[in-house]
PDB file of C-alpha atoms in Angstrom:
ATOM      1  CA  MET J  16       0.730   7.889  -7.923  1.00 47.00           C
ATOM      2  CA  THR J  17       2.065   9.404  -4.757  1.00 60.00           C
ATOM      3  CA  ASP J  18       5.308   7.983  -3.458  1.00 77.00           C
ATOM      4  CA  TRP J  19       4.849   6.881   0.124  1.00 80.00           C
ATOM      5  CA  THR J  20       7.759   6.346   2.441  1.00 83.00           C
ATOM      6  CA  GLU J  21       8.533   3.808   5.116  1.00 85.00           C
ATOM      7  CA  ALA J  22       8.700   6.735   7.572  1.00 86.00           C
ATOM      8  CA  GLU J  23       5.078   7.611   6.813  1.00 88.00           C
ATOM      9  CA  LEU J  24       3.966   4.000   7.111  1.00 90.00           C
ATOM     10  CA  SER J  25       5.811   3.583  10.426  1.00 92.00           C
ATOM     11  CA  ALA J  26       4.231   6.751  11.810  1.00 93.00           C
ATOM     12  CA  LEU J  27       0.780   5.554  10.771  1.00 94.00           C
ATOM     13  CA  ARG J  28       1.328   2.178  12.412  1.00 94.00           C
ATOM     14  CA  ARG J  29       2.565   3.791  15.648  1.00 94.00           C
ATOM     15  CA  ALA J  30      -0.468   6.083  15.762  1.00 94.00           C
ATOM     16  CA  TYR J  31      -2.861   3.193  15.140  1.00 94.00           C
ATOM     17  CA  ALA J  32      -1.191   1.055  17.815  1.00 94.00           C
ATOM     18  CA  SER J  33      -1.401   3.880  20.360  1.00 95.00           C
ATOM     19  CA  GLY J  34      -5.068   4.602  19.599  1.00 93.00           C
ATOM     20  CA  THR J  35      -4.595   8.137  18.291  1.00 92.00           C
ATOM     21  CA  THR J  36      -5.764   9.497  14.947  1.00 92.00           C
ATOM     22  CA  ARG J  37      -3.235  12.337  14.673  1.00 93.00           C
ATOM     23  CA  VAL J  38      -0.093  11.365  12.762  1.00 92.00           C
ATOM     24  CA  SER J  39       3.115  13.399  12.491  1.00 88.00           C
ATOM     25  CA  TYR J  40       6.088  12.565  10.275  1.00 85.00           C
ATOM     26  CA  ASP J  41       8.696  14.506   8.319  1.00 83.00           C
ATOM     27  CA  GLY J  42       7.410  17.812   9.713  1.00 88.00           C
ATOM     28  CA  LYS J  43       3.828  17.091   8.568  1.00 86.00           C
ATOM     29  CA  SER J  44       0.736  16.377  10.655  1.00 91.00           C
ATOM     30  CA  VAL J  45      -2.481  14.730   9.535  1.00 90.00           C
ATOM     31  CA  ASP J  46      -5.681  14.176  11.516  1.00 93.00           C
ATOM     32  CA  TYR J  47      -7.716  11.144  10.488  1.00 93.00           C
ATOM     33  CA  GLY J  48     -11.423  11.020  11.237  1.00 93.00           C
ATOM     34  CA  SER J  49     -11.363   7.603  12.871  1.00 94.00           C
ATOM     35  CA  ALA J  50      -9.168   4.595  13.556  1.00 93.00           C
ATOM     36  CA  GLU J  51     -10.857   2.918  10.573  1.00 94.00           C
ATOM     37  CA  ASP J  52      -9.746   5.777   8.289  1.00 93.00           C
ATOM     38  CA  LEU J  53      -6.222   5.405   9.608  1.00 94.00           C
ATOM     39  CA  LEU J  54      -6.237   1.636   9.069  1.00 94.00           C
ATOM     40  CA  THR J  55      -7.537   2.116   5.520  1.00 93.00           C
ATOM     41  CA  ARG J  56      -4.622   4.461   4.798  1.00 93.00           C
ATOM     42  CA  ILE J  57      -2.145   1.950   6.250  1.00 93.00           C
ATOM     43  CA  ARG J  58      -3.525  -0.846   4.058  1.00 93.00           C
ATOM     44  CA  THR J  59      -3.442   1.376   0.954  1.00 91.00           C
ATOM     45  CA  ILE J  60       0.216   2.233   1.490  1.00 90.00           C
ATOM     46  CA  GLU J  61       1.130  -1.384   2.292  1.00 89.00           C
ATOM     47  CA  ARG J  62      -0.463  -2.557  -0.973  1.00 85.00           C
ATOM     48  CA  ALA J  63       1.277   0.171  -2.964  1.00 85.00           C
ATOM     49  CA  ILE J  64       4.678  -0.608  -1.454  1.00 80.00           C
ATOM     50  CA  ALA J  65       4.185  -4.359  -1.914  1.00 77.00           C
ATOM     51  CA  GLY J  66       3.143  -3.814  -5.533  1.00 71.00           C
ATOM     52  CA  THR J  67       6.303  -1.899  -6.358  1.00 62.00           C
ATOM     53  CA  ALA J  68       8.606  -4.124  -4.337  1.00 55.00           C
ATOM     54  CA  ARG J  69       7.950  -7.288  -6.305  1.00 59.00           C
ATOM     55  CA  PRO J  70       6.935  -7.589  -9.921  1.00 63.00           C
ATOM     56  CA  LEU J  71       3.720  -9.297 -10.872  1.00 62.00           C
ATOM     57  CA  PRO J  72       4.053 -12.792 -12.287  1.00 70.00           C
ATOM     58  CA  VAL J  73       3.860 -13.021 -16.043  1.00 74.00           C
ATOM     59  CA  ALA J  74       1.368 -15.454 -17.481  1.00 77.00           C
ATOM     60  CA  GLY J  75       1.733 -16.740 -21.002  1.00 76.00           C
ATOM     61  CA  LEU J  76      -0.417 -18.631 -23.434  1.00 75.00           C
ATOM     62  CA  ALA J  77       1.182 -21.309 -25.511  1.00 73.00           C
ATOM     63  CA  GLY J  78      -0.111 -21.916 -29.006  1.00 76.00           C
ATOM     64  CA  PHE J  79       0.389 -24.965 -31.167  1.00 76.00           C
ATOM     65  CA  SER J  80      -0.280 -25.627 -34.799  1.00 80.00           C
ATOM     66  CA  ARG J  81      -0.381 -28.952 -36.604  1.00 81.00           C
ATOM     67  CA  GLY J  82       0.586 -27.166 -39.776  1.00 79.00           C
ATOM     68  CA  ASP J  83      -2.265 -28.566 -41.905  1.00 77.00           C
ATOM     69  CA  ARG J  84      -4.928 -26.100 -40.843  1.00 64.00           C
TER      70      ARG J  84
END
C-alpha cells in the first residue's frame, strides 16, 4: 500500500474546491481527467487514512459447554 500524506490530501481537497483537476504538492504535479476522478482519489485516501488511524473492532464468539456432551 502506498503511504499517503495529509499534504497530498489537503492539496487534492483544495484543487477540488477550486474546480481544477491539476494538483501540485511536494514538488509533484498530477493531472486528473475529471473532477469525479479527483473526488474518487480523495475518498480513497480518506478511507486509507481512517483505516490506519483507528483499529477495527474485534468481534468474538463465546462458546459454552454443559460438560456432558
